[in-house]
């Protein structure tokens, strides 16, 4: 009885969450997109050290600093004087994102270091006070709007440069922060995403007056989506439900399968030993093609998005090793995009074998590991009416379906080294295959 009641309660919660999701068109659009471009860029690209974290402060606040490439704050805060990215063309970045198969861009309007990449009236520490003197946020917003990409702004609540930050009751800084947010949310047309990146210290209610900021944002852009880092202090787990945002943000790692709340893995394209690599880091190396494709596939099969980050250099160019990887991903998506965009993760739980996505009556199996050229899956309720080798439609895939399992067979040489995609067409909706929204477990073969 108790168990039934619990099941009932869980189902109610789930249905509520699902119907809320249905009503939330912007969020559905975000989920359907599956793949976005994160861009970390400011005057730190002049030094080529990690954005904000490489600023070694004389008076440390909530800064721990990045051991890779310290720049004394006295020098760091003057890097902007040398920042003149003459080769920056917003249209080139937006085209790159599109060609990479990405559907949205999130750009660092202000990172923890406090430098503003737009024409802010509230500080001189901005792009307008460089030789370049162009409003980068505006140019990017305009190009995204033209190209039909969703546009998001990363805004760091922490600010290691602004003298009022965290001083006294923090009121002066809050005025500054809310003022900057007002500029960003009123001047550049529709802002689809506000990507918060957590507070440093203090409490949410008094010190940060979180409700005031939250209401301000919603008033200025009622349809805006927000990630889950608005109400983050030191602890990720103790966030008041009201400010949980629209999705979770596993960082530099893949998210677990999760289909009762959206999520987005944010990962840097460039790897560096210190875990950064968000901004331009000539000392880093670009993740391999296989890793990138598998990362994207793991996100989609786990029912999440991937926000893959590029770090443009000080001239305003995204280096060719990054662009060529992104373009390769775009080529892959051109062929196999139907198995990623607008899909949801499941009905099989992803794992070492690979994973699956679905859309209506279609299930796309993304197979990474075979066992003797076979994959054994748990039984499906629906009848499989057709099986296609989606990676290589000229070749067939053998399968058997009975009441205990579905078995897929494909000869070794016909398998794709990175991801063999097999399309199963069912007699009924794939969403009905879940057991109360719990995905079907694929038993690993030892
Ligand atoms: C971290 C870092 C930051 C980066 C962000 C992206 O919180 O502080 O440098 O922008 O993650 O997820």
JSON list of N, CA and C in Angstrom, two decimals, residues 42-56 69-85 113 115 117 124-127 129-132 161 279-280 314:
[
{"chain": "A", "resi": 42, "resn": "UNK", "atom": "N", "xyz": [37.14, 37.88, -23.18]},
{"chain": "A", "resi": 42, "resn": "UNK", "atom": "CA", "xyz": [37.32, 39.28, -22.80]},
{"chain": "A", "resi": 42, "resn": "UNK", "atom": "C", "xyz": [38.80, 39.61, -22.94]},
{"chain": "A", "resi": 43, "resn": "UNK", "atom": "N", "xyz": [39.24, 40.65, -22.22]},
{"chain": "A", "resi": 43, "resn": "UNK", "atom": "CA", "xyz": [40.62, 41.09, -22.42]},
{"chain": "A", "resi": 43, "resn": "UNK", "atom": "C", "xyz": [41.65, 40.12, -21.85]},
{"chain": "A", "resi": 44, "resn": "UNK", "atom": "N", "xyz": [41.20, 39.08, -21.11]},
{"chain": "A", "resi": 44, "resn": "UNK", "atom": "CA", "xyz": [42.16, 38.08, -20.61]},
{"chain": "A", "resi": 44, "resn": "UNK", "atom": "C", "xyz": [42.82, 37.34, -21.78]},
{"chain": "A", "resi": 45, "resn": "UNK", "atom": "N", "xyz": [42.18, 37.38, -22.95]},
{"chain": "A", "resi": 45, "resn": "UNK", "atom": "CA", "xyz": [42.75, 36.71, -24.12]},
{"chain": "A", "resi": 45, "resn": "UNK", "atom": "C", "xyz": [44.09, 37.34, -24.52]},
{"chain": "A", "resi": 46, "resn": "UNK", "atom": "N", "xyz": [44.33, 38.57, -24.09]},
{"chain": "A", "resi": 46, "resn": "UNK", "atom": "CA", "xyz": [45.61, 39.23, -24.37]},
{"chain": "A", "resi": 46, "resn": "UNK", "atom": "C", "xyz": [46.75, 38.47, -23.67]},
{"chain": "A", "resi": 47, "resn": "UNK", "atom": "N", "xyz": [46.49, 38.02, -22.44]},
{"chain": "A", "resi": 47, "resn": "UNK", "atom": "CA", "xyz": [47.51, 37.26, -21.71]},
{"chain": "A", "resi": 47, "resn": "UNK", "atom": "C", "xyz": [47.48, 35.78, -22.08]},
{"chain": "A", "resi": 48, "resn": "UNK", "atom": "N", "xyz": [46.34, 35.31, -22.56]},
{"chain": "A", "resi": 48, "resn": "UNK", "atom": "CA", "xyz": [46.21, 33.88, -22.89]},
{"chain": "A", "resi": 48, "resn": "UNK", "atom": "C", "xyz": [46.19, 33.00, -21.65]},
{"chain": "A", "resi": 49, "resn": "UNK", "atom": "N", "xyz": [45.86, 33.59, -20.51]},
{"chain": "A", "resi": 49, "resn": "UNK", "atom": "CA", "xyz": [45.71, 32.81, -19.27]},
{"chain": "A", "resi": 49, "resn": "UNK", "atom": "C", "xyz": [44.22, 32.71, -18.96]},
{"chain": "A", "resi": 50, "resn": "UNK", "atom": "N", "xyz": [43.85, 31.87, -18.00]},
{"chain": "A", "resi": 50, "resn": "UNK", "atom": "CA", "xyz": [42.43, 31.59, -17.77]},
{"chain": "A", "resi": 50, "resn": "UNK", "atom": "C", "xyz": [41.65, 32.86, -17.39]},
{"chain": "A", "resi": 51, "resn": "UNK", "atom": "N", "xyz": [40.51, 33.01, -18.00]},
{"chain": "A", "resi": 51, "resn": "UNK", "atom": "CA", "xyz": [39.65, 34.17, -17.74]},
{"chain": "A", "resi": 51, "resn": "UNK", "atom": "C", "xyz": [39.36, 34.28, -16.23]},
{"chain": "A", "resi": 52, "resn": "UNK", "atom": "N", "xyz": [39.58, 35.43, -15.68]},
{"chain": "A", "resi": 52, "resn": "UNK", "atom": "CA", "xyz": [39.34, 35.77, -14.27]},
{"chain": "A", "resi": 52, "resn": "UNK", "atom": "C", "xyz": [40.15, 34.98, -13.25]},
{"chain": "A", "resi": 53, "resn": "UNK", "atom": "N", "xyz": [40.19, 33.67, -13.40]},
{"chain": "A", "resi": 53, "resn": "UNK", "atom": "CA", "xyz": [40.86, 32.84, -12.40]},
{"chain": "A", "resi": 53, "resn": "UNK", "atom": "C", "xyz": [42.36, 33.07, -12.37]},
{"chain": "A", "resi": 54, "resn": "UNK", "atom": "N", "xyz": [42.92, 33.59, -13.44]},
{"chain": "A", "resi": 54, "resn": "UNK", "atom": "CA", "xyz": [44.36, 33.81, -13.46]},
{"chain": "A", "resi": 54, "resn": "UNK", "atom": "C", "xyz": [44.74, 35.18, -12.88]},
{"chain": "A", "resi": 55, "resn": "UNK", "atom": "N", "xyz": [43.73, 35.91, -12.42]},
{"chain": "A", "resi": 55, "resn": "UNK", "atom": "CA", "xyz": [43.99, 37.22, -11.83]},
{"chain": "A", "resi": 55, "resn": "UNK", "atom": "C", "xyz": [44.38, 37.02, -10.37]},
{"chain": "A", "resi": 56, "resn": "UNK", "atom": "N", "xyz": [45.63, 37.25, -10.08]},
{"chain": "A", "resi": 56, "resn": "UNK", "atom": "CA", "xyz": [46.09, 37.07, -8.71]},
{"chain": "A", "resi": 56, "resn": "UNK", "atom": "C", "xyz": [45.84, 38.36, -7.94]},
{"chain": "A", "resi": 69, "resn": "UNK", "atom": "N", "xyz": [49.35, 30.16, -14.72]},
{"chain": "A", "resi": 69, "resn": "UNK", "atom": "CA", "xyz": [49.52, 31.48, -15.29]},
{"chain": "A", "resi": 69, "resn": "UNK", "atom": "C", "xyz": [48.95, 32.60, -14.47]},
{"chain": "A", "resi": 70, "resn": "UNK", "atom": "N", "xyz": [49.46, 32.82, -13.32]},
{"chain": "A", "resi": 70, "resn": "UNK", "atom": "CA", "xyz": [49.05, 33.97, -12.52]},
{"chain": "A", "resi": 70, "resn": "UNK", "atom": "C", "xyz": [49.42, 35.28, -13.20]},
{"chain": "A", "resi": 71, "resn": "UNK", "atom": "N", "xyz": [48.52, 36.22, -13.14]},
{"chain": "A", "resi": 71, "resn": "UNK", "atom": "CA", "xyz": [48.83, 37.58, -13.57]},
{"chain": "A", "resi": 71, "resn": "UNK", "atom": "C", "xyz": [48.46, 38.46, -12.37]},
{"chain": "A", "resi": 72, "resn": "UNK", "atom": "N", "xyz": [49.38, 39.23, -11.87]},
{"chain": "A", "resi": 72, "resn": "UNK", "atom": "CA", "xyz": [49.08, 40.10, -10.73]},
{"chain": "A", "resi": 72, "resn": "UNK", "atom": "C", "xyz": [47.90, 40.99, -11.10]},
{"chain": "A", "resi": 73, "resn": "UNK", "atom": "N", "xyz": [47.02, 41.26, -10.15]},
{"chain": "A", "resi": 73, "resn": "UNK", "atom": "CA", "xyz": [45.84, 42.05, -10.50]},
{"chain": "A", "resi": 73, "resn": "UNK", "atom": "C", "xyz": [46.20, 43.41, -11.07]},
{"chain": "A", "resi": 74, "resn": "UNK", "atom": "N", "xyz": [47.30, 43.97, -10.57]},
{"chain": "A", "resi": 74, "resn": "UNK", "atom": "CA", "xyz": [47.71, 45.28, -11.09]},
{"chain": "A", "resi": 74, "resn": "UNK", "atom": "C", "xyz": [47.97, 45.21, -12.59]},
{"chain": "A", "resi": 75, "resn": "UNK", "atom": "N", "xyz": [48.49, 44.07, -13.05]},
{"chain": "A", "resi": 75, "resn": "UNK", "atom": "CA", "xyz": [48.73, 43.91, -14.49]},
{"chain": "A", "resi": 75, "resn": "UNK", "atom": "C", "xyz": [47.45, 43.44, -15.19]},
{"chain": "A", "resi": 76, "resn": "UNK", "atom": "N", "xyz": [46.75, 42.51, -14.57]},
{"chain": "A", "resi": 76, "resn": "UNK", "atom": "CA", "xyz": [45.54, 41.93, -15.16]},
{"chain": "A", "resi": 76, "resn": "UNK", "atom": "C", "xyz": [44.51, 43.03, -15.48]},
{"chain": "A", "resi": 77, "resn": "UNK", "atom": "N", "xyz": [44.35, 43.92, -14.54]},
{"chain": "A", "resi": 77, "resn": "UNK", "atom": "CA", "xyz": [43.34, 44.97, -14.70]},
{"chain": "A", "resi": 77, "resn": "UNK", "atom": "C", "xyz": [43.72, 46.00, -15.77]},
{"chain": "A", "resi": 78, "resn": "UNK", "atom": "N", "xyz": [44.93, 45.87, -16.30]},
{"chain": "A", "resi": 78, "resn": "UNK", "atom": "CA", "xyz": [45.34, 46.79, -17.38]},
{"chain": "A", "resi": 78, "resn": "UNK", "atom": "C", "xyz": [45.44, 46.10, -18.73]},
{"chain": "A", "resi": 79, "resn": "UNK", "atom": "N", "xyz": [45.12, 44.82, -18.76]},
{"chain": "A", "resi": 79, "resn": "UNK", "atom": "CA", "xyz": [45.21, 44.09, -20.03]},
{"chain": "A", "resi": 79, "resn": "UNK", "atom": "C", "xyz": [44.32, 44.72, -21.10]},
{"chain": "A", "resi": 80, "resn": "UNK", "atom": "N", "xyz": [43.23, 45.29, -20.65]},
{"chain": "A", "resi": 80, "resn": "UNK", "atom": "CA", "xyz": [42.27, 45.86, -21.62]},
{"chain": "A", "resi": 80, "resn": "UNK", "atom": "C", "xyz": [42.87, 46.99, -22.46]},
{"chain": "A", "resi": 81, "resn": "UNK", "atom": "N", "xyz": [43.92, 47.60, -21.89]},
{"chain": "A", "resi": 81, "resn": "UNK", "atom": "CA", "xyz": [44.55, 48.69, -22.64]},
{"chain": "A", "resi": 81, "resn": "UNK", "atom": "C", "xyz": [45.21, 48.17, -23.92]},
{"chain": "A", "resi": 82, "resn": "UNK", "atom": "N", "xyz": [45.50, 46.87, -23.92]},
{"chain": "A", "resi": 82, "resn": "UNK", "atom": "CA", "xyz": [46.12, 46.27, -25.11]},
{"chain": "A", "resi": 82, "resn": "UNK", "atom": "C", "xyz": [45.12, 45.47, -25.93]},
{"chain": "A", "resi": 83, "resn": "UNK", "atom": "N", "xyz": [43.87, 45.53, -25.53]},
{"chain": "A", "resi": 83, "resn": "UNK", "atom": "CA", "xyz": [42.85, 44.70, -26.18]},
{"chain": "A", "resi": 83, "resn": "UNK", "atom": "C", "xyz": [42.25, 45.46, -27.37]},
{"chain": "A", "resi": 84, "resn": "UNK", "atom": "N", "xyz": [42.59, 44.99, -28.57]},
{"chain": "A", "resi": 84, "resn": "UNK", "atom": "CA", "xyz": [42.09, 45.65, -29.77]},
{"chain": "A", "resi": 84, "resn": "UNK", "atom": "C", "xyz": [41.78, 44.59, -30.84]},
{"chain": "A", "resi": 85, "resn": "UNK", "atom": "N", "xyz": [40.69, 43.86, -30.63]},
{"chain": "A", "resi": 85, "resn": "UNK", "atom": "CA", "xyz": [40.40, 42.69, -31.48]},
{"chain": "A", "resi": 85, "resn": "UNK", "atom": "C", "xyz": [39.87, 43.06, -32.87]},
{"chain": "A", "resi": 113, "resn": "UNK", "atom": "N", "xyz": [35.94, 38.47, -13.46]},
{"chain": "A", "resi": 113, "resn": "UNK", "atom": "CA", "xyz": [36.92, 39.55, -13.45]},
{"chain": "A", "resi": 113, "resn": "UNK", "atom": "C", "xyz": [36.31, 40.94, -13.61]},
{"chain": "A", "resi": 115, "resn": "UNK", "atom": "N", "xyz": [35.10, 42.66, -16.25]},
{"chain": "A", "resi": 115, "resn": "UNK", "atom": "CA", "xyz": [35.20, 43.46, -17.47]},
{"chain": "A", "resi": 115, "resn": "UNK", "atom": "C", "xyz": [33.92, 43.33, -18.29]},
{"chain": "A", "resi": 117, "resn": "UNK", "atom": "N", "xyz": [31.67, 43.55, -21.58]},
{"chain": "A", "resi": 117, "resn": "UNK", "atom": "CA", "xyz": [31.85, 43.46, -23.04]},
{"chain": "A", "resi": 117, "resn": "UNK", "atom": "C", "xyz": [30.76, 44.21, -23.80]},
{"chain": "A", "resi": 124, "resn": "UNK", "atom": "N", "xyz": [33.84, 52.31, -16.21]},
{"chain": "A", "resi": 124, "resn": "UNK", "atom": "CA", "xyz": [34.75, 52.55, -17.33]},
{"chain": "A", "resi": 124, "resn": "UNK", "atom": "C", "xyz": [35.50, 51.28, -17.69]},
{"chain": "A", "resi": 125, "resn": "UNK", "atom": "N", "xyz": [35.34, 50.26, -16.86]},
{"chain": "A", "resi": 125, "resn": "UNK", "atom": "CA", "xyz": [36.05, 49.02, -17.11]},
{"chain": "A", "resi": 125, "resn": "UNK", "atom": "C", "xyz": [35.27, 48.18, -18.12]},
{"chain": "A", "resi": 126, "resn": "UNK", "atom": "N", "xyz": [35.30, 48.64, -19.38]},
{"chain": "A", "resi": 126, "resn": "UNK", "atom": "CA", "xyz": [34.49, 47.98, -20.40]},
{"chain": "A", "resi": 126, "resn": "UNK", "atom": "C", "xyz": [35.16, 48.08, -21.76]},
{"chain": "A", "resi": 127, "resn": "UNK", "atom": "N", "xyz": [34.63, 47.34, -22.66]},
{"chain": "A", "resi": 127, "resn": "UNK", "atom": "CA", "xyz": [35.11, 47.29, -24.05]},
{"chain": "A", "resi": 127, "resn": "UNK", "atom": "C", "xyz": [35.09, 48.69, -24.70]},
{"chain": "A", "resi": 129, "resn": "UNK", "atom": "N", "xyz": [36.07, 51.31, -23.48]},
{"chain": "A", "resi": 129, "resn": "UNK", "atom": "CA", "xyz": [37.26, 52.06, -23.07]},
{"chain": "A", "resi": 129, "resn": "UNK", "atom": "C", "xyz": [38.55, 51.40, -23.56]},
{"chain": "A", "resi": 130, "resn": "UNK", "atom": "N", "xyz": [38.41, 50.62, -24.62]},
{"chain": "A", "resi": 130, "resn": "UNK", "atom": "CA", "xyz": [39.59, 50.09, -25.31]},
{"chain": "A", "resi": 130, "resn": "UNK", "atom": "C", "xyz": [39.69, 50.82, -26.65]},
{"chain": "A", "resi": 131, "resn": "UNK", "atom": "N", "xyz": [40.79, 50.61, -27.35]},
{"chain": "A", "resi": 131, "resn": "UNK", "atom": "CA", "xyz": [40.93, 51.22, -28.69]},
{"chain": "A", "resi": 131, "resn": "UNK", "atom": "C", "xyz": [39.81, 50.70, -29.59]},
{"chain": "A", "resi": 132, "resn": "UNK", "atom": "N", "xyz": [39.39, 49.49, -29.36]},
{"chain": "A", "resi": 132, "resn": "UNK", "atom": "CA", "xyz": [38.36, 48.84, -30.18]},
{"chain": "A", "resi": 132, "resn": "UNK", "atom": "C", "xyz": [37.02, 49.55, -30.07]},
{"chain": "A", "resi": 161, "resn": "UNK", "atom": "N", "xyz": [36.52, 42.98, -9.56]},
{"chain": "A", "resi": 161, "resn": "UNK", "atom": "CA", "xyz": [37.13, 44.27, -9.91]},
{"chain": "A", "resi": 161, "resn": "UNK", "atom": "C", "xyz": [36.36, 45.44, -9.33]},
{"chain": "A", "resi": 279, "resn": "UNK", "atom": "N", "xyz": [38.42, 30.16, -21.69]},
{"chain": "A", "resi": 279, "resn": "UNK", "atom": "CA", "xyz": [38.86, 31.28, -22.52]},
{"chain": "A", "resi": 279, "resn": "UNK", "atom": "C", "xyz": [40.07, 30.85, -23.33]},
{"chain": "A", "resi": 280, "resn": "UNK", "atom": "N", "xyz": [40.62, 31.76, -24.12]},
{"chain": "A", "resi": 280, "resn": "UNK", "atom": "CA", "xyz": [41.74, 31.44, -25.00]},
{"chain": "A", "resi": 280, "resn": "UNK", "atom": "C", "xyz": [42.95, 30.96, -24.20]},
{"chain": "A", "resi": 314, "resn": "UNK", "atom": "N", "xyz": [42.97, 37.11, -28.84]},
{"chain": "A", "resi": 314, "resn": "UNK", "atom": "CA", "xyz": [42.93, 38.56, -28.59]},
{"chain": "A", "resi": 314, "resn": "UNK", "atom": "C", "xyz": [42.69, 39.38, -29.86]}
]
